[in-house]
Coordinates of C-alpha atoms in Angstrom, one line a residue:
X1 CA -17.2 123.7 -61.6
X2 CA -17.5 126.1 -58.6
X3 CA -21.1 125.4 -57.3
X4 CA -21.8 128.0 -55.3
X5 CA -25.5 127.2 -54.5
X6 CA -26.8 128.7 -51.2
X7 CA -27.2 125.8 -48.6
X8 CA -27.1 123.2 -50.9
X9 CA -26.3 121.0 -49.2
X10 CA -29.4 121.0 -46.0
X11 CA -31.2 118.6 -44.9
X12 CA -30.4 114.9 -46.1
X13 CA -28.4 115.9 -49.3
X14 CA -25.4 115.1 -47.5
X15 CA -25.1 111.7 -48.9
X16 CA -22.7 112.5 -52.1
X17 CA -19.9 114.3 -48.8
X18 CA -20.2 111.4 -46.9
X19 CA -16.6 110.1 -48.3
X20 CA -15.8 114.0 -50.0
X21 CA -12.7 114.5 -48.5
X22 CA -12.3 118.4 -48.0
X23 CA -10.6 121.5 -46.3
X24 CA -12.4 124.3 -44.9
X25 CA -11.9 127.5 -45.5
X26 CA -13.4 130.3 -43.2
X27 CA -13.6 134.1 -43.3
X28 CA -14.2 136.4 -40.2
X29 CA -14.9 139.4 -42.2
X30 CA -16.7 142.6 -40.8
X31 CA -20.1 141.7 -41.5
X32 CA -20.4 138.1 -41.1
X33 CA -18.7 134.6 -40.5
X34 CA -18.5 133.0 -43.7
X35 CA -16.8 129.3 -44.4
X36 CA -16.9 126.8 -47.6
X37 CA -15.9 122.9 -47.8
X38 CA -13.5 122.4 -50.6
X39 CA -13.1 118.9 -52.1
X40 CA -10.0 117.2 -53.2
X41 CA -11.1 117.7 -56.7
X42 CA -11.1 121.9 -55.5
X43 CA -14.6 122.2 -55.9
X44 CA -16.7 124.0 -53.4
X45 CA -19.2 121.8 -52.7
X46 CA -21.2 123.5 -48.8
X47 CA -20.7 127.2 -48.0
X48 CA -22.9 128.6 -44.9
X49 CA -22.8 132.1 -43.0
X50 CA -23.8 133.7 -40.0
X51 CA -24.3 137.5 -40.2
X52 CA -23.6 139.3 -37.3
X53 CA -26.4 141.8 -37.1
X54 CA -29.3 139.6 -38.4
X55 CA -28.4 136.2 -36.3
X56 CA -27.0 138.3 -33.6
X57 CA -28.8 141.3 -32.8
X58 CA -28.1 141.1 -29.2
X59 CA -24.3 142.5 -29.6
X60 CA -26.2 145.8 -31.4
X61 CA -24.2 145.8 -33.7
X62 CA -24.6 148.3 -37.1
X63 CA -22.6 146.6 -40.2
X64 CA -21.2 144.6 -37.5
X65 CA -19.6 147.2 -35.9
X66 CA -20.1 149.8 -33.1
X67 CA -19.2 153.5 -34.4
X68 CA -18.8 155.6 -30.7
X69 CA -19.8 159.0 -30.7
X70 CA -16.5 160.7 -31.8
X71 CA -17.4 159.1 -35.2
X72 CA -13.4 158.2 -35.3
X73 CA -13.4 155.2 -32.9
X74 CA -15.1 151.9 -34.7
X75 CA -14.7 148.5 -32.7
X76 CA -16.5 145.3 -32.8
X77 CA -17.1 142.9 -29.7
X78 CA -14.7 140.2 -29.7
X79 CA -17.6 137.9 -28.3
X80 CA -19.8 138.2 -30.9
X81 CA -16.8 137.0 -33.6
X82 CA -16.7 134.1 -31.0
X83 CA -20.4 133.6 -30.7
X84 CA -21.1 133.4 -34.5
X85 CA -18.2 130.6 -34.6
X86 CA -20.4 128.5 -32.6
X87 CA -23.3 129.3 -34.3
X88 CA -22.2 128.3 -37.4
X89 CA -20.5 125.4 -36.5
X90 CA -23.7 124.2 -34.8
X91 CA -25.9 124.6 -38.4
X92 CA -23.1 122.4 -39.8
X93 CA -23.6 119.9 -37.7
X94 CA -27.4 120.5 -38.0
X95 CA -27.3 120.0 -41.7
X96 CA -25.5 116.6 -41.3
X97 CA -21.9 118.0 -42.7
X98 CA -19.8 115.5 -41.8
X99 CA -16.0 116.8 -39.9
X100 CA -14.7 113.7 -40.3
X101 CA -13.6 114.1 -43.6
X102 CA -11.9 117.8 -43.1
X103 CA -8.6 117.0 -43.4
X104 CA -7.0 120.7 -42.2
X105 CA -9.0 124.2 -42.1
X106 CA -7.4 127.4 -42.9
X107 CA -8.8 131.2 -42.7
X108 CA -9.0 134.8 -43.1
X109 CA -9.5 138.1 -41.2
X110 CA -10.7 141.7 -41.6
X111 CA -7.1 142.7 -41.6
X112 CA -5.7 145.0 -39.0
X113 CA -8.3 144.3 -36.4
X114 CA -7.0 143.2 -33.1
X115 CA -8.1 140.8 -30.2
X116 CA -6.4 141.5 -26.7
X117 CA -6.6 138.0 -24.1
X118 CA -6.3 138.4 -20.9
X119 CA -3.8 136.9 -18.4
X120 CA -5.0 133.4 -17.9
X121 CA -7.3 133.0 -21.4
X122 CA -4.6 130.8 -22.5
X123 CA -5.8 127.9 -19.9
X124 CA -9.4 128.7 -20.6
X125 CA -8.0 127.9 -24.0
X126 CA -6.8 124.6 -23.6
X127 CA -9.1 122.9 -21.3
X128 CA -12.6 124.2 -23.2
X129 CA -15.2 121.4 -22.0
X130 CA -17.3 119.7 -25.3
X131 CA -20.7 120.0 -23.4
X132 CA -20.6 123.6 -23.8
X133 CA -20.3 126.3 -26.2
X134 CA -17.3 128.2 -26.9
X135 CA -18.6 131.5 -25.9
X136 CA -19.9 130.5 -22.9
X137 CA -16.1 129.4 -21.5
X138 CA -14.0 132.6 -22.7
X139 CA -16.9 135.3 -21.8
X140 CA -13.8 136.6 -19.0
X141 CA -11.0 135.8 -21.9
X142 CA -10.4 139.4 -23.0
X143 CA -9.5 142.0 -21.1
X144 CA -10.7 144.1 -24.1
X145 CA -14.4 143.5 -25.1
X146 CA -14.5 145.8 -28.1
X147 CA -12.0 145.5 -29.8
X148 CA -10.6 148.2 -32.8
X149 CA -11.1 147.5 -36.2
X150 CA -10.2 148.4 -39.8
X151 CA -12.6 151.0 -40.0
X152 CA -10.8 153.1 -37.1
X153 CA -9.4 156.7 -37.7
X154 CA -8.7 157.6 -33.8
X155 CA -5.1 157.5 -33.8
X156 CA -3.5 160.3 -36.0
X157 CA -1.5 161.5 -32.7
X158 CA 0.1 157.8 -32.4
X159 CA 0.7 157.2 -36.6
X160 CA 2.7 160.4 -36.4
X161 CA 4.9 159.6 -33.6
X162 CA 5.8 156.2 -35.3
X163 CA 6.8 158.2 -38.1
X164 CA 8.7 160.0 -36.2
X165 CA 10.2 157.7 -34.0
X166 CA 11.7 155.9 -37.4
X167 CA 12.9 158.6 -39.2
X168 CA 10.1 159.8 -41.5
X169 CA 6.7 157.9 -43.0
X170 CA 9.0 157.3 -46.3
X171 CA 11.1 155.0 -43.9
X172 CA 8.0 154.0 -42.2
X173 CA 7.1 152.6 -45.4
X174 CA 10.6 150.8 -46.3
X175 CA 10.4 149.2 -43.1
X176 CA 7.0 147.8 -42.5
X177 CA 5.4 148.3 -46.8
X178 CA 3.6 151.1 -45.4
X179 CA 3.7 154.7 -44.2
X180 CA 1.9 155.1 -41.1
X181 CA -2.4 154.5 -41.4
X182 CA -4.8 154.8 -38.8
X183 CA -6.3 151.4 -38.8
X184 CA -2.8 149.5 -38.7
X185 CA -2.4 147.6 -35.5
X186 CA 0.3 148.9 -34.2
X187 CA -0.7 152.8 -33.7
X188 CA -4.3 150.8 -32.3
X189 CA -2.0 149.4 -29.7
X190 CA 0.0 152.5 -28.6
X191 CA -3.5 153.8 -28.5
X192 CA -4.5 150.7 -26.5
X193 CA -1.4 151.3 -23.8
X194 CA -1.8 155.2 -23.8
X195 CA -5.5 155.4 -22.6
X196 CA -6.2 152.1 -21.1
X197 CA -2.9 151.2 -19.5
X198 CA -4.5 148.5 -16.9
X199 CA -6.1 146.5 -19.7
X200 CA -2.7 146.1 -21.9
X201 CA -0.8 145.8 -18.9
X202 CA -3.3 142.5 -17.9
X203 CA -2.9 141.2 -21.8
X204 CA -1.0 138.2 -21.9
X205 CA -1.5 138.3 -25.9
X206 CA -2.3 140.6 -28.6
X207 CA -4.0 138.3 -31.6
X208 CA -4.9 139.8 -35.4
X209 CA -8.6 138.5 -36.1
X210 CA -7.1 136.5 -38.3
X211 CA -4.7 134.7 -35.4
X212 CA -7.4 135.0 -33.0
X213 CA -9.7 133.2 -35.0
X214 CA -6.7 130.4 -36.0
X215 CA -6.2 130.4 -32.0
X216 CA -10.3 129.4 -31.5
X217 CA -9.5 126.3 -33.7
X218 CA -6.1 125.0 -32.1
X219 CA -6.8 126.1 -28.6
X220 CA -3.7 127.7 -28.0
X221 CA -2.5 131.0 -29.1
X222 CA -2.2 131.1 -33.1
X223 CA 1.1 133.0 -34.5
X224 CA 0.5 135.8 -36.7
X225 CA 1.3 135.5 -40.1
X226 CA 4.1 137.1 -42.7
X227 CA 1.5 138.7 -44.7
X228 CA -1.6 139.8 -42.2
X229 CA 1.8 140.7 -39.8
X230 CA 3.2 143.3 -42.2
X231 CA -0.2 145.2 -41.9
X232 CA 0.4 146.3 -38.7
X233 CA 3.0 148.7 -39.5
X234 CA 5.3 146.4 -37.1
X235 CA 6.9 143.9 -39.4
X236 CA 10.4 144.4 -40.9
X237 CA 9.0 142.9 -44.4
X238 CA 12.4 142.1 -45.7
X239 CA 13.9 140.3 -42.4
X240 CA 10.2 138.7 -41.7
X241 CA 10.6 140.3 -37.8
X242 CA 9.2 142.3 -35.5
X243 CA 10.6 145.6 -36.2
X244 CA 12.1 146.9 -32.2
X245 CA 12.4 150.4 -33.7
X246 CA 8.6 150.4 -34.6
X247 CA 7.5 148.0 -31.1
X248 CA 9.4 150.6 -28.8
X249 CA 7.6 153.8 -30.3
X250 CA 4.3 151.4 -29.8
X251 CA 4.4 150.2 -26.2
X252 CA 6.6 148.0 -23.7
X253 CA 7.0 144.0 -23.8
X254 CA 4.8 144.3 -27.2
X255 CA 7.1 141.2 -28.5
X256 CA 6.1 139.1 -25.9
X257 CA 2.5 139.8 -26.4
X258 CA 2.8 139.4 -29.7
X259 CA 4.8 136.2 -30.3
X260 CA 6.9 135.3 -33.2
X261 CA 5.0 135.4 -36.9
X262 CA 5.8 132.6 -39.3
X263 CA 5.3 131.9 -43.0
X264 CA 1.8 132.2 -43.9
X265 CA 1.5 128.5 -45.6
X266 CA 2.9 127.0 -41.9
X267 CA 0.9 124.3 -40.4
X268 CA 0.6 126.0 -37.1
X269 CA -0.9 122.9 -35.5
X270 CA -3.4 120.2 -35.5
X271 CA -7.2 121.1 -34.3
X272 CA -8.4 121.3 -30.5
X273 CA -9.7 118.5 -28.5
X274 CA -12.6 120.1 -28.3
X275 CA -14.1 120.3 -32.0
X276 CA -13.2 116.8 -32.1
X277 CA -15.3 115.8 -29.2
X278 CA -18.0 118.2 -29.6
X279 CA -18.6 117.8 -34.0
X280 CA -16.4 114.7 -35.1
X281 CA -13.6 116.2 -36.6
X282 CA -10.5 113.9 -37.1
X283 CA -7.9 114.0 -34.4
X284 CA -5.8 114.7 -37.6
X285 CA -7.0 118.0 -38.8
X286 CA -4.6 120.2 -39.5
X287 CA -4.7 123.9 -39.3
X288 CA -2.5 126.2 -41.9
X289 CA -2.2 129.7 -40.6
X290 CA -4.7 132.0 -40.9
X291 CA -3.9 135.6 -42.9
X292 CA -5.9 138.6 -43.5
X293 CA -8.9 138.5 -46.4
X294 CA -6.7 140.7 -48.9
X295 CA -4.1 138.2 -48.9
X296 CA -6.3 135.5 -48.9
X297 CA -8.0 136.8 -51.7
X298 CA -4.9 137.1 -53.8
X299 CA -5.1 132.7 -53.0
X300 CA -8.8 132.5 -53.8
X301 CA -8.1 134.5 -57.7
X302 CA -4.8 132.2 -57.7
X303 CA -2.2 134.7 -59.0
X304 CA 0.9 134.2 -60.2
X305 CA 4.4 136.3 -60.6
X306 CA 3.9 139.1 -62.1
X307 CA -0.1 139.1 -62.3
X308 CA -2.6 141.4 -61.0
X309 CA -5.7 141.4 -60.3
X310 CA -8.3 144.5 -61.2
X311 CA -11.2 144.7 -58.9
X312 CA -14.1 147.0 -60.2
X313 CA -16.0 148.0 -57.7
X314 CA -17.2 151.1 -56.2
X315 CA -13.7 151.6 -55.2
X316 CA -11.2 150.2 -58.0
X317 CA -8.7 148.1 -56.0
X318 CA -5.4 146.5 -57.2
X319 CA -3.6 143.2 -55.9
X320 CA 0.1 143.0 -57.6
X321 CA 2.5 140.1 -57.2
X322 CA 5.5 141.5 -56.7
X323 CA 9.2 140.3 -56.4
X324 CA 11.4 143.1 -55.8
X325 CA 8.7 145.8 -54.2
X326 CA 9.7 149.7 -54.0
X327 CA 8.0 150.7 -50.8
X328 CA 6.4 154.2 -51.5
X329 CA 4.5 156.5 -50.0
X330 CA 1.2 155.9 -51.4
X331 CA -0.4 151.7 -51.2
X332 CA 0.6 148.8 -49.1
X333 CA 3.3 146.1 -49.6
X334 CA 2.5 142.6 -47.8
X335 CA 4.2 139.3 -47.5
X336 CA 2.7 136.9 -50.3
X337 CA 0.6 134.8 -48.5
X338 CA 1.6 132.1 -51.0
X339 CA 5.0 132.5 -51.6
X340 CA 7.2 133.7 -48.7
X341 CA 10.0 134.8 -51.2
X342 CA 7.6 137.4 -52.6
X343 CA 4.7 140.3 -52.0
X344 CA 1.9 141.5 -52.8
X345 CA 1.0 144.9 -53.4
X346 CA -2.1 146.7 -52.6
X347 CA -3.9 149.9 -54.5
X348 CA -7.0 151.4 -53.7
X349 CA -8.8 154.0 -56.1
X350 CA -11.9 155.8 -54.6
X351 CA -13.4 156.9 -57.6
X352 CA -14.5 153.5 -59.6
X353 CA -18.3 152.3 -60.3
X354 CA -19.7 155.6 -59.2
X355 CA -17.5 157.3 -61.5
X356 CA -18.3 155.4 -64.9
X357 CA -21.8 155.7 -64.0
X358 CA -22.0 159.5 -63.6
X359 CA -19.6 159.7 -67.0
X360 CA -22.2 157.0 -68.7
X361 CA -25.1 159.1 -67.3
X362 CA -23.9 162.4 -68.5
X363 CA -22.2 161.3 -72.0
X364 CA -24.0 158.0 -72.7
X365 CA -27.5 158.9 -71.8
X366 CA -27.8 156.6 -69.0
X367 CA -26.9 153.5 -71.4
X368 CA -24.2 150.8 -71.1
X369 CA -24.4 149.5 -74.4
X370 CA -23.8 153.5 -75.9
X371 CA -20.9 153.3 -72.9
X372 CA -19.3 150.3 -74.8
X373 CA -20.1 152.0 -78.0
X374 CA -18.4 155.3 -77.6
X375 CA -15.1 153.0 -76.5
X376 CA -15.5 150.9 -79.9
X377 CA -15.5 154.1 -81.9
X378 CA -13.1 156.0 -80.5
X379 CA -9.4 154.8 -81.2
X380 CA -6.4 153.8 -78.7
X381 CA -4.9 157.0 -77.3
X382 CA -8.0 159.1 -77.7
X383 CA -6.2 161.4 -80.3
X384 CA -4.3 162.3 -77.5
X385 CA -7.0 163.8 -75.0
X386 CA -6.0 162.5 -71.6
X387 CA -8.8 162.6 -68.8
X388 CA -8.6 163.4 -64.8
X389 CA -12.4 162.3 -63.5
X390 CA -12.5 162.3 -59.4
X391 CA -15.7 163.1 -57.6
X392 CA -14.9 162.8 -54.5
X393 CA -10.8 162.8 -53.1
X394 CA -8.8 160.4 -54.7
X395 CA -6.6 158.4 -52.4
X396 CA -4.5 157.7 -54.9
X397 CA -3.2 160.0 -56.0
X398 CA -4.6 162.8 -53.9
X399 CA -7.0 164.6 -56.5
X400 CA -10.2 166.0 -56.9
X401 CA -12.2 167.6 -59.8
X402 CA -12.5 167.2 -63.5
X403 CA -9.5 167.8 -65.1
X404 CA -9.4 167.4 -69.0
X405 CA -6.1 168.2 -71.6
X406 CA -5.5 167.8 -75.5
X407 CA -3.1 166.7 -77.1
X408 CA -1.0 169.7 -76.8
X409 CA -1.4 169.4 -73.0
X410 CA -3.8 172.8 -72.8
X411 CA -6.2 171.6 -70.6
X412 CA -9.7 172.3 -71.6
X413 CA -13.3 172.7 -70.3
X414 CA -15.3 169.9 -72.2
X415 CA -14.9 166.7 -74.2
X416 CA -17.4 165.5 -77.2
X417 CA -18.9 162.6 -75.6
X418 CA -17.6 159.5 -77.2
X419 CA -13.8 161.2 -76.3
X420 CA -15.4 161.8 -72.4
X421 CA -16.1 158.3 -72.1
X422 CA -12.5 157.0 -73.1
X423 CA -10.7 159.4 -71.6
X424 CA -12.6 158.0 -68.5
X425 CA -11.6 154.6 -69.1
X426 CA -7.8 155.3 -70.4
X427 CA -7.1 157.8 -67.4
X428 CA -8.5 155.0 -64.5
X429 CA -6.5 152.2 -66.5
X430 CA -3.3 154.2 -66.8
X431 CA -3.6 155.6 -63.5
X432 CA -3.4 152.3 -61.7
X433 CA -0.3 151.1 -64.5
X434 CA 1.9 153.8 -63.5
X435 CA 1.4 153.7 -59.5
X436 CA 2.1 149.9 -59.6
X437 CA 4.7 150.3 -61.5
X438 CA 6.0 153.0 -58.6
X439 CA 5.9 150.1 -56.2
X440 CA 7.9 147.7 -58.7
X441 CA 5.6 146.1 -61.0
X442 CA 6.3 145.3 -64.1
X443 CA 4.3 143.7 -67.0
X444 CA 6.2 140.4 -67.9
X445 CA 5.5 137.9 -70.9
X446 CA 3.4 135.7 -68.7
X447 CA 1.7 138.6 -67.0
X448 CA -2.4 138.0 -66.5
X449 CA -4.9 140.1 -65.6
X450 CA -7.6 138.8 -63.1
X451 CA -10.4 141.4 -63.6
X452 CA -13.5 141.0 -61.1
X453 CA -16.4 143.2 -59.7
X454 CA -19.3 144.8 -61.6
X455 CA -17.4 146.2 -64.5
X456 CA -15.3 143.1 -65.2
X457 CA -19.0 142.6 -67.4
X458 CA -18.1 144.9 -69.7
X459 CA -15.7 143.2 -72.5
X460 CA -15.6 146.5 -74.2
X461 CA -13.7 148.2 -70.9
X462 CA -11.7 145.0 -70.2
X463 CA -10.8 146.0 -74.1
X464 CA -8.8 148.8 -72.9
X465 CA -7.4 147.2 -69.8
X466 CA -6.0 144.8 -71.5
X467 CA -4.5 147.6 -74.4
X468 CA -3.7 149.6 -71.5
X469 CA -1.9 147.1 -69.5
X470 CA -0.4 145.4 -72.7
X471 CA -1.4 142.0 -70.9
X472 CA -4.1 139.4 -71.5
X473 CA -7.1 140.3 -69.2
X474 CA -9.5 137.2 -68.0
X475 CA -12.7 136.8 -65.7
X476 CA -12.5 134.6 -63.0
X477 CA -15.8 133.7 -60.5
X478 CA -14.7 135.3 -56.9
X479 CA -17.7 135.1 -54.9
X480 CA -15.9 134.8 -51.7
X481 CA -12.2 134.8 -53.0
X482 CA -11.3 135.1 -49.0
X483 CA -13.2 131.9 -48.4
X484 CA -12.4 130.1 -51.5
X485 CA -8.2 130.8 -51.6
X486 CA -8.6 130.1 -47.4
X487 CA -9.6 126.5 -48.4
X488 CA -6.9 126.5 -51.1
X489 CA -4.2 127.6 -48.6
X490 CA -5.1 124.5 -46.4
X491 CA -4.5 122.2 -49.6
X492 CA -1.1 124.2 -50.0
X493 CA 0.1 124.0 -46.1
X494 CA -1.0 120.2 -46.5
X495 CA 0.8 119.9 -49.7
X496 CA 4.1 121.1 -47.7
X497 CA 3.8 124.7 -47.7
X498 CA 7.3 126.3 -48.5
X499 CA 8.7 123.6 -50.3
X500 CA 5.8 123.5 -52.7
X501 CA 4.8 126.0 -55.6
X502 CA 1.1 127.2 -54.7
X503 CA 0.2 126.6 -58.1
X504 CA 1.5 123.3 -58.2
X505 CA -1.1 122.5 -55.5
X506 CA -4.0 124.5 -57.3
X507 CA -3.5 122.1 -60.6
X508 CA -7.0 121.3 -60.2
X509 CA -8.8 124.3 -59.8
X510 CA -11.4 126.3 -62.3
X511 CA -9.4 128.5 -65.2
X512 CA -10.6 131.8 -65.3
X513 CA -11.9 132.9 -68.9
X514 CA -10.0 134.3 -71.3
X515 CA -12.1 137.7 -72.3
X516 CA -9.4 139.9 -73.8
X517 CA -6.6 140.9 -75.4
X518 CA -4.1 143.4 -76.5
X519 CA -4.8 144.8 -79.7
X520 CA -2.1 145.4 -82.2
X521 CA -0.4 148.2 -82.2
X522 CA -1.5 149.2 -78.1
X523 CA 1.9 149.0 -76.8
X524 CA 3.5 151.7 -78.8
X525 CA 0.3 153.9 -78.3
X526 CA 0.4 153.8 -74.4
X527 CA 4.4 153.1 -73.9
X528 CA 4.1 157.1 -75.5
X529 CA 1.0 158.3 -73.8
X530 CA 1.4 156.9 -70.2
X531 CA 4.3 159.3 -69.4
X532 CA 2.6 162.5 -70.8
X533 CA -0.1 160.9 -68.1
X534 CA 2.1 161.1 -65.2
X535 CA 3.5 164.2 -65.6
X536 CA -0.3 165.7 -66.1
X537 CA -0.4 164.4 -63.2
X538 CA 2.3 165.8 -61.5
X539 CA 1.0 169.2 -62.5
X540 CA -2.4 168.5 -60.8
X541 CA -0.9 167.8 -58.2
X542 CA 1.6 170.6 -57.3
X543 CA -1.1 172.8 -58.2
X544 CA -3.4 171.6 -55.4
X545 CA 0.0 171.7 -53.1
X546 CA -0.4 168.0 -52.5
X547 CA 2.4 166.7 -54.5
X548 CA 4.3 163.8 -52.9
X549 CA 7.2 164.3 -51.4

């Protein structure tokens, strides 16, 4: 039901949207602008993109950033974000798409980016002329041109003295869902106010890419939202503030400059003159809040309490609904962006793809189908043999090396093959059970697991995730999950937000496949293996001296 077909929709094959009712959804993510039309139906029916260093070589960008010579500092110009909006926009309207029948746009961001407006962009703003491009009318908009990004690691000195300032990176963490990172906002801002002190002092507001984006589309300054907000390491993620212990350490009248967040389903207002002028849309457009494109992920794969979602990827990464999180030391705890009551969790493991295919190379020779074999002879619990496989420096936890122990907890220098491969698989799966389940989540009855990325095509390692996890695992297409859950999120706001279950207003949308489940027995076998796990490694880790405090 999700069609999904590049550009389908060019060049006179517009007739079938011509009454297709639809929301937008759009994602400004590092590389490109993406956006998809969503029908009433919740089929995706037009997606188009502009990528930043193909249609837009001018800004010289690389990935569709600029990395400065310290090889710390990564920004991206904020005009170039602005520039692609426009472009795309214009191929919309070149295609024949017709804006009429959008009835309210949401979006997403590359989280923790920000986007600092000068004094004055606000009127710029609100009286943009239709005869002209947008990036043509806010070139003087910004009194910071490149603005920092995700991918920033310049600002160790000002993480540390948040930490400080709040009484440790463990109350970091309880405060804002995360100990103190490079790339969150906040420590970008002191950094911001430290070194250029005349810009922030002439920045009448401090947007996420996410609101910044929202703000092109209402012309007016967008809040920021619950659940991009609390990556910033400035949110109070119980109170749903502005933490003034955390905005003091950062820099003076940063609440002002920041403005007050607000749910993340909120219809934050209806769209600009402009766009309605300029490309039809209804005077009646709504637009829902934009978030960042974890959370709006987490929309797009449409989980539930107590689900999860298992992205295999070169990195393994985890999304965890969550209703009473345990702030911790290691991952990130978010507003849901669906359910302001809740949060989501977030897990990143380094060592994923790369891993199983080094593993598969050296045990398996080179062959997926002897992978999957190996796993189908070898039986739940591995006799015991528990596996440690990290190439390069986990980040969670912080590990590196081949570490290997039998069932008597000797650790030793080899496995036979088949065991090698499903110690592999048992130690990533059991890994990522036990550190969710240190920020609060717990397998329930109705628990699912939403398994994507390149080795959510192997059935025989969704096998063991699902044994592992003791929950049904199934497959769900997430080709632009950001893009796809930012439509769905404009449904939801229109729906009424709050005061309506998100999956009430996803009734409509594609199931994901059912491809497997536990197999008798698993429970008991990991319920007695996954604590031996942890305290292996426990051991690894106070060995290496990097145990956590």
């Amino acid at each position: 039901r999700l069609d999904r077909t590049e550009g389908r929709m060019r060049s006179g094959a517009m007739e079938e949207s011509a009454v297709r009712r639809c929301c937008l959804g759009w994602d400004f993510s590092t590389q490109q602008v993406k956006v998809v039309a969503v029908d009433s139906e919740l089929n995706v029916y037009y997606e188009d993109s502009v990528h930043f260093d193909r249609d837009l070589p001018e800004f010289g960008t690389q990935g569709g950033v600029h990395v400065h010579k310290d090889r710390l500092t990564v920004t991206s110009p904020v005009l170039m974000w602005v520039q692609a909006l426009d472009l795309i926009l214009e191929k919309m309207k070149a295609s024949g798409f017709d804006f009429s029948q959008v009835l309210a746009l949401s979006g997403a961001g590359q989280q923790h980016g920000s986007v600092y407006w000068k004094a004055g962009a606000s009127q710029a703003l609100m009286s943009l002329s239709p005869a002209l491009p947008l990036h043509q009318q806010l070139q003087a908009c910004f009194s910071i041109n490149d603005c920092p990004i995700w991918m920033d690691s310049s600002t160790t000195a000002q993480c540390r003295l948040l930490e400080a300032a709040v009484g440790g990176a463990q109350a970091l963490s309880c405060l804002t869902g995360s100990r103190a990172y490079e790339r969150f906002t906040g420590n970008q801002i002191a950094k911001v106010f430290q070194q250029n002190p005349e810009a922030y002092s002439d920045t009448e507001r401090i947007s996420l890419v996410s609101s910044f984006a929202a703000s092109l589309f209402l012309g007016s300054y967008s809040p920021i939202d619950y659940s991009d907000g609390s990556g910033m390491n400035l949110l109070h993620i119980q109170e749903k503030v502005w933490s003034q212990a955390c905005l003091a350490a950062c820099a003076p009248h940063l609440e002002e400059k920041l403005g007050s967040p607000v749910p993340s389903c909120s219809v934050v207002g209806a769209i600009s003159s402009y766009y309605i002028q300029r490309y039809g849309f209804a005077p009646g457009c709504k637009v829902v809040a934009f978030t960042g494109d974890n959370p709006a992920s987490l929309a797009g794969m449409r989980l539930e309490e107590g689900d999860i979602a298992v992205s295999l990827g070169t990195s393994d990464t985890l999304f965890l609904w969550l209703q009473e999180p345990i702030p911790a030391l290691e991952g990130h705890i978010f507003c849901n962006p669906v359910d302001s009551q809740h949060y989501m969790a977030l897990l990143c493991f380094k060592n994923g793809s790369l891993m199983r295919e080094k593993i598969r190379d050296d045990s398996a020779s080179c062959s997926w189908s002897e992978f999957s074999k190996a796993l189908r002879s070898t039986e739940m619990g591995n006799s015991g043999n528990l596996g440690f496989y990290f190439d390069v420096m986990e980040i969670t936890p912080e590990i590196i090396g081949y570490h290997r122990f039998n069932a008597e907890n000797v650790e030793v220098s080899a496995f036979p093959g088949d065991v090698e491969i499903r110690a592999l698989i048992e130690g990533q799966f059991m890994a990522k059970r036990i550190h969710a389940e240190g920020l609060g989540y717990r397998v329930m009855p109705k628990t699912k697991i939403l398994a994507t990325g390149g080795a959510s095509h192997n059935r025989d390692i969704l096998q063991v995730l699902a044994d592992v996890f003791g929950a049904p695992v199934y497959v769900i297409d997430t080709a632009n999950s950001a893009c796809v859950g930012s439509a769905y999120r404009a449904f939801h706001g229109l729906a009424g937000g709050t005061d309506v279950a998100f999956s009430e207003a996803m009734k409509l949308a594609p199931d994901p496949s059912l491809a497997a489940t536990p197999s008798p027995g698993a429970s008991q076998v990991y319920e007695a293996l996954l604590p031996r796990y942890a305290e292996l490694e426990q051991r690894i880790l106070s060995q290496s001296g990097r145990a956590l405090e």
